[in-house]
PDB file of C-alpha atoms in Angstrom:
ATOM      1  CA  UNK Q   1       4.115 -17.556 -28.420  1.00 50.00           C
ATOM      2  CA  UNK Q   2       1.961 -14.862 -26.794  1.00 55.00           C
ATOM      3  CA  UNK Q   3       3.708 -12.849 -24.111  1.00 55.00           C
ATOM      4  CA  UNK Q   4       1.525 -11.385 -21.359  1.00 54.00           C
ATOM      5  CA  UNK Q   5       3.056  -8.933 -18.868  1.00 69.00           C
ATOM      6  CA  UNK Q   6       0.071  -8.670 -16.568  1.00 75.00           C
ATOM      7  CA  UNK Q   7      -0.359 -11.183 -13.788  1.00 77.00           C
ATOM      8  CA  UNK Q   8      -2.989 -13.816 -14.569  1.00 77.00           C
ATOM      9  CA  UNK Q   9      -4.242 -17.202 -13.213  1.00 79.00           C
ATOM     10  CA  UNK Q  10      -2.974 -20.330 -14.978  1.00 83.00           C
ATOM     11  CA  UNK Q  11      -4.763 -23.672 -14.456  1.00 80.00           C
ATOM     12  CA  UNK Q  12      -7.105 -22.074 -11.869  1.00 76.00           C
ATOM     13  CA  UNK Q  13      -9.996 -24.397 -12.445  1.00 78.00           C
ATOM     14  CA  UNK Q  14     -13.449 -23.334 -11.281  1.00 75.00           C
ATOM     15  CA  UNK Q  15     -14.169 -21.270  -8.148  1.00 75.00           C
ATOM     16  CA  UNK Q  16     -17.130 -22.192  -5.748  1.00 70.00           C
ATOM     17  CA  UNK Q  17     -19.558 -20.368  -8.012  1.00 73.00           C
ATOM     18  CA  UNK Q  18     -18.521 -22.369 -11.059  1.00 76.00           C
ATOM     19  CA  UNK Q  19     -16.665 -19.536 -12.742  1.00 77.00           C
ATOM     20  CA  UNK Q  20     -13.570 -20.562 -14.758  1.00 78.00           C
ATOM     21  CA  UNK Q  21     -10.562 -18.711 -13.289  1.00 79.00           C
ATOM     22  CA  UNK Q  22      -8.046 -19.367 -16.104  1.00 82.00           C
ATOM     23  CA  UNK Q  23      -6.840 -16.006 -17.496  1.00 80.00           C
ATOM     24  CA  UNK Q  24      -8.348 -14.027 -14.573  1.00 82.00           C
ATOM     25  CA  UNK Q  25      -6.434 -11.401 -12.555  1.00 81.00           C
ATOM     26  CA  UNK Q  26      -5.395 -12.723  -9.095  1.00 83.00           C
ATOM     27  CA  UNK Q  27      -7.223 -11.268  -6.146  1.00 82.00           C
ATOM     28  CA  UNK Q  28      -5.700  -7.948  -4.658  1.00 86.00           C
ATOM     29  CA  UNK Q  29      -2.979  -7.743  -7.255  1.00 87.00           C
ATOM     30  CA  UNK Q  30      -2.844  -4.406  -9.043  1.00 88.00           C
ATOM     31  CA  UNK Q  31      -1.307  -3.903 -12.520  1.00 86.00           C
ATOM     32  CA  UNK Q  32       0.448  -0.761 -11.312  1.00 89.00           C
ATOM     33  CA  UNK Q  33       1.879   0.559  -8.066  1.00 91.00           C
ATOM     34  CA  UNK Q  34       4.515   3.038  -7.104  1.00 95.00           C
ATOM     35  CA  UNK Q  35       6.159   4.533  -4.076  1.00 96.00           C
ATOM     36  CA  UNK Q  36       8.365   7.612  -4.225  1.00 97.00           C
ATOM     37  CA  UNK Q  37       9.998   9.130  -1.122  1.00 97.00           C
ATOM     38  CA  UNK Q  38      12.850  11.621  -0.649  1.00 98.00           C
ATOM     39  CA  UNK Q  39      14.542  13.445   2.242  1.00 97.00           C
ATOM     40  CA  UNK Q  40      16.347  16.659   2.540  1.00 97.00           C
ATOM     41  CA  UNK Q  41      18.976  17.479   5.032  1.00 96.00           C
ATOM     42  CA  UNK Q  42      18.378  20.954   6.538  1.00 98.00           C
ATOM     43  CA  UNK Q  43      21.819  20.962   8.388  1.00 96.00           C
ATOM     44  CA  UNK Q  44      22.779  20.659  12.069  1.00 97.00           C
ATOM     45  CA  UNK Q  45      21.148  17.139  12.128  1.00 96.00           C
ATOM     46  CA  UNK Q  46      17.682  18.190  11.076  1.00 98.00           C
ATOM     47  CA  UNK Q  47      15.818  17.044   7.951  1.00 98.00           C
ATOM     48  CA  UNK Q  48      12.488  16.655   6.244  1.00 98.00           C
ATOM     49  CA  UNK Q  49      11.061  14.377   3.683  1.00 98.00           C
ATOM     50  CA  UNK Q  50       7.997  13.449   1.833  1.00 98.00           C
ATOM     51  CA  UNK Q  51       6.477  11.351  -0.893  1.00 98.00           C
ATOM     52  CA  UNK Q  52       3.556   9.352  -2.199  1.00 98.00           C
ATOM     53  CA  UNK Q  53       2.325   5.745  -2.250  1.00 96.00           C
ATOM     54  CA  UNK Q  54       0.002   4.727  -5.074  1.00 96.00           C
ATOM     55  CA  UNK Q  55      -1.758   1.501  -5.999  1.00 94.00           C
ATOM     56  CA  UNK Q  56      -3.822   0.831  -9.050  1.00 93.00           C
ATOM     57  CA  UNK Q  57      -7.252  -0.681  -9.066  1.00 92.00           C
ATOM     58  CA  UNK Q  58      -7.431  -4.415  -8.139  1.00 90.00           C
ATOM     59  CA  UNK Q  59     -10.066  -7.135  -7.977  1.00 85.00           C
ATOM     60  CA  UNK Q  60     -11.282  -8.402  -4.574  1.00 84.00           C
ATOM     61  CA  UNK Q  61     -11.524 -12.041  -5.646  1.00 79.00           C
ATOM     62  CA  UNK Q  62     -10.185 -14.359  -8.305  1.00 80.00           C
ATOM     63  CA  UNK Q  63     -13.373 -14.198 -10.411  1.00 79.00           C
ATOM     64  CA  UNK Q  64     -12.736 -10.513 -11.291  1.00 78.00           C
ATOM     65  CA  UNK Q  65     -16.323  -9.498 -10.403  1.00 78.00           C
ATOM     66  CA  UNK Q  66     -15.710  -6.723  -7.873  1.00 81.00           C
ATOM     67  CA  UNK Q  67     -12.878  -4.200  -7.927  1.00 86.00           C
ATOM     68  CA  UNK Q  68     -11.278  -1.671  -5.439  1.00 91.00           C
ATOM     69  CA  UNK Q  69     -10.484   1.733  -6.920  1.00 94.00           C
ATOM     70  CA  UNK Q  70      -6.991   3.068  -7.257  1.00 96.00           C
ATOM     71  CA  UNK Q  71      -5.616   5.357  -4.627  1.00 97.00           C
ATOM     72  CA  UNK Q  72      -2.615   7.641  -3.827  1.00 97.00           C
ATOM     73  CA  UNK Q  73      -1.708   8.925  -0.415  1.00 97.00           C
ATOM     74  CA  UNK Q  74       0.881  11.538   0.585  1.00 98.00           C
ATOM     75  CA  UNK Q  75       3.330  11.041   3.512  1.00 98.00           C
ATOM     76  CA  UNK Q  76       5.804  13.272   5.270  1.00 98.00           C
ATOM     77  CA  UNK Q  77       8.696  13.017   7.850  1.00 98.00           C
ATOM     78  CA  UNK Q  78      10.751  15.366  10.014  1.00 98.00           C
ATOM     79  CA  UNK Q  79      13.873  13.975  11.645  1.00 98.00           C
ATOM     80  CA  UNK Q  80      16.886  14.857  13.774  1.00 98.00           C
ATOM     81  CA  UNK Q  81      20.155  12.877  13.690  1.00 96.00           C
ATOM     82  CA  UNK Q  82      22.981  13.073  16.245  1.00 96.00           C
ATOM     83  CA  UNK Q  83      25.771  10.480  16.123  1.00 94.00           C
ATOM     84  CA  UNK Q  84      24.284   6.934  15.988  1.00 96.00           C
ATOM     85  CA  UNK Q  85      20.869   8.314  17.218  1.00 97.00           C
ATOM     86  CA  UNK Q  86      17.939   9.388  15.137  1.00 96.00           C
ATOM     87  CA  UNK Q  87      14.498  10.597  16.119  1.00 98.00           C
ATOM     88  CA  UNK Q  88      11.666  10.675  13.518  1.00 97.00           C
ATOM     89  CA  UNK Q  89       8.143  12.034  13.384  1.00 98.00           C
ATOM     90  CA  UNK Q  90       6.190  10.522  10.463  1.00 98.00           C
ATOM     91  CA  UNK Q  91       2.759  11.779   9.235  1.00 98.00           C
ATOM     92  CA  UNK Q  92       0.957   9.290   6.962  1.00 97.00           C
ATOM     93  CA  UNK Q  93      -1.855  10.135   4.638  1.00 98.00           C
ATOM     94  CA  UNK Q  94      -1.390  13.856   5.328  1.00 97.00           C
ATOM     95  CA  UNK Q  95      -4.342  14.851   3.114  1.00 97.00           C
ATOM     96  CA  UNK Q  96      -6.606  12.411   4.984  1.00 97.00           C
ATOM     97  CA  UNK Q  97      -7.583  10.685   1.728  1.00 96.00           C
ATOM     98  CA  UNK Q  98     -10.319   8.096   2.108  1.00 96.00           C
ATOM     99  CA  UNK Q  99      -9.475   4.782   0.319  1.00 96.00           C
ATOM    100  CA  UNK Q 100      -9.960   1.060   0.430  1.00 94.00           C
ATOM    101  CA  UNK Q 101      -6.741  -0.891   1.224  1.00 91.00           C
ATOM    102  CA  UNK Q 102      -7.944  -4.512   0.950  1.00 88.00           C
ATOM    103  CA  UNK Q 103     -10.792  -6.904   0.922  1.00 86.00           C
ATOM    104  CA  UNK Q 104     -11.435 -10.369   2.125  1.00 77.00           C
ATOM    105  CA  UNK Q 105     -13.909 -13.128   1.983  1.00 69.00           C
ATOM    106  CA  UNK Q 106     -16.608 -12.731   4.575  1.00 63.00           C
ATOM    107  CA  UNK Q 107     -18.888 -15.405   5.986  1.00 59.00           C
ATOM    108  CA  UNK Q 108     -21.911 -16.984   4.211  1.00 59.00           C
ATOM    109  CA  UNK Q 109     -23.994 -14.182   5.722  1.00 60.00           C
ATOM    110  CA  UNK Q 110     -21.676 -11.144   5.052  1.00 59.00           C
ATOM    111  CA  UNK Q 111     -20.205 -11.698   1.696  1.00 63.00           C
ATOM    112  CA  UNK Q 112     -17.107  -9.574   0.905  1.00 70.00           C
ATOM    113  CA  UNK Q 113     -15.461  -7.530   3.657  1.00 81.00           C
ATOM    114  CA  UNK Q 114     -13.820  -4.317   2.428  1.00 85.00           C
ATOM    115  CA  UNK Q 115     -11.359  -2.620   4.673  1.00 90.00           C
ATOM    116  CA  UNK Q 116     -10.558   1.151   4.602  1.00 93.00           C
ATOM    117  CA  UNK Q 117      -7.048   2.502   4.631  1.00 95.00           C
ATOM    118  CA  UNK Q 118      -5.724   4.362   7.668  1.00 96.00           C
ATOM    119  CA  UNK Q 119      -6.784   8.053   7.989  1.00 97.00           C
ATOM    120  CA  UNK Q 120      -4.210  10.706   8.759  1.00 97.00           C
ATOM    121  CA  UNK Q 121      -1.944   9.446  11.513  1.00 97.00           C
ATOM    122  CA  UNK Q 122       1.269  10.391  13.340  1.00 98.00           C
ATOM    123  CA  UNK Q 123       3.960   8.107  14.564  1.00 98.00           C
ATOM    124  CA  UNK Q 124       7.367   8.744  16.175  1.00 98.00           C
ATOM    125  CA  UNK Q 125      10.440   6.555  16.531  1.00 97.00           C
ATOM    126  CA  UNK Q 126      13.860   6.796  18.085  1.00 98.00           C
ATOM    127  CA  UNK Q 127      16.574   4.661  16.357  1.00 95.00           C
ATOM    128  CA  UNK Q 128      20.106   3.782  17.316  1.00 96.00           C
ATOM    129  CA  UNK Q 129      22.283   2.757  14.326  1.00 90.00           C
ATOM    130  CA  UNK Q 130      25.057   0.332  15.043  1.00 90.00           C
TER     131      UNK Q 130
END
């Protein structure tokens, strides 16, 4: 018996273009992805953190004809905790890396639609833990 660890299509039949899908990689599924994030307590309720999110290359459709490149983005956080309250300021994609996050089927006129990932952005939140 052959063991295969990568995702693949079983009994996929033919797509609309007549391409046999059996054994092909499913759309938008990467072989590798990772997310690492850590925080550090600075004392007196303050803290900082950071990490990365990575996704390997993936095909935009089940026929494995077009692929999106792999990407890695860096993220950071600063926070303050007091009792059950916590305030956070997150900065995502701090290096403002340009990348493609996903793709979808377009119309008969547009073909594939490829969507960029978010540029550098800030968000804040206040949380009450109970």
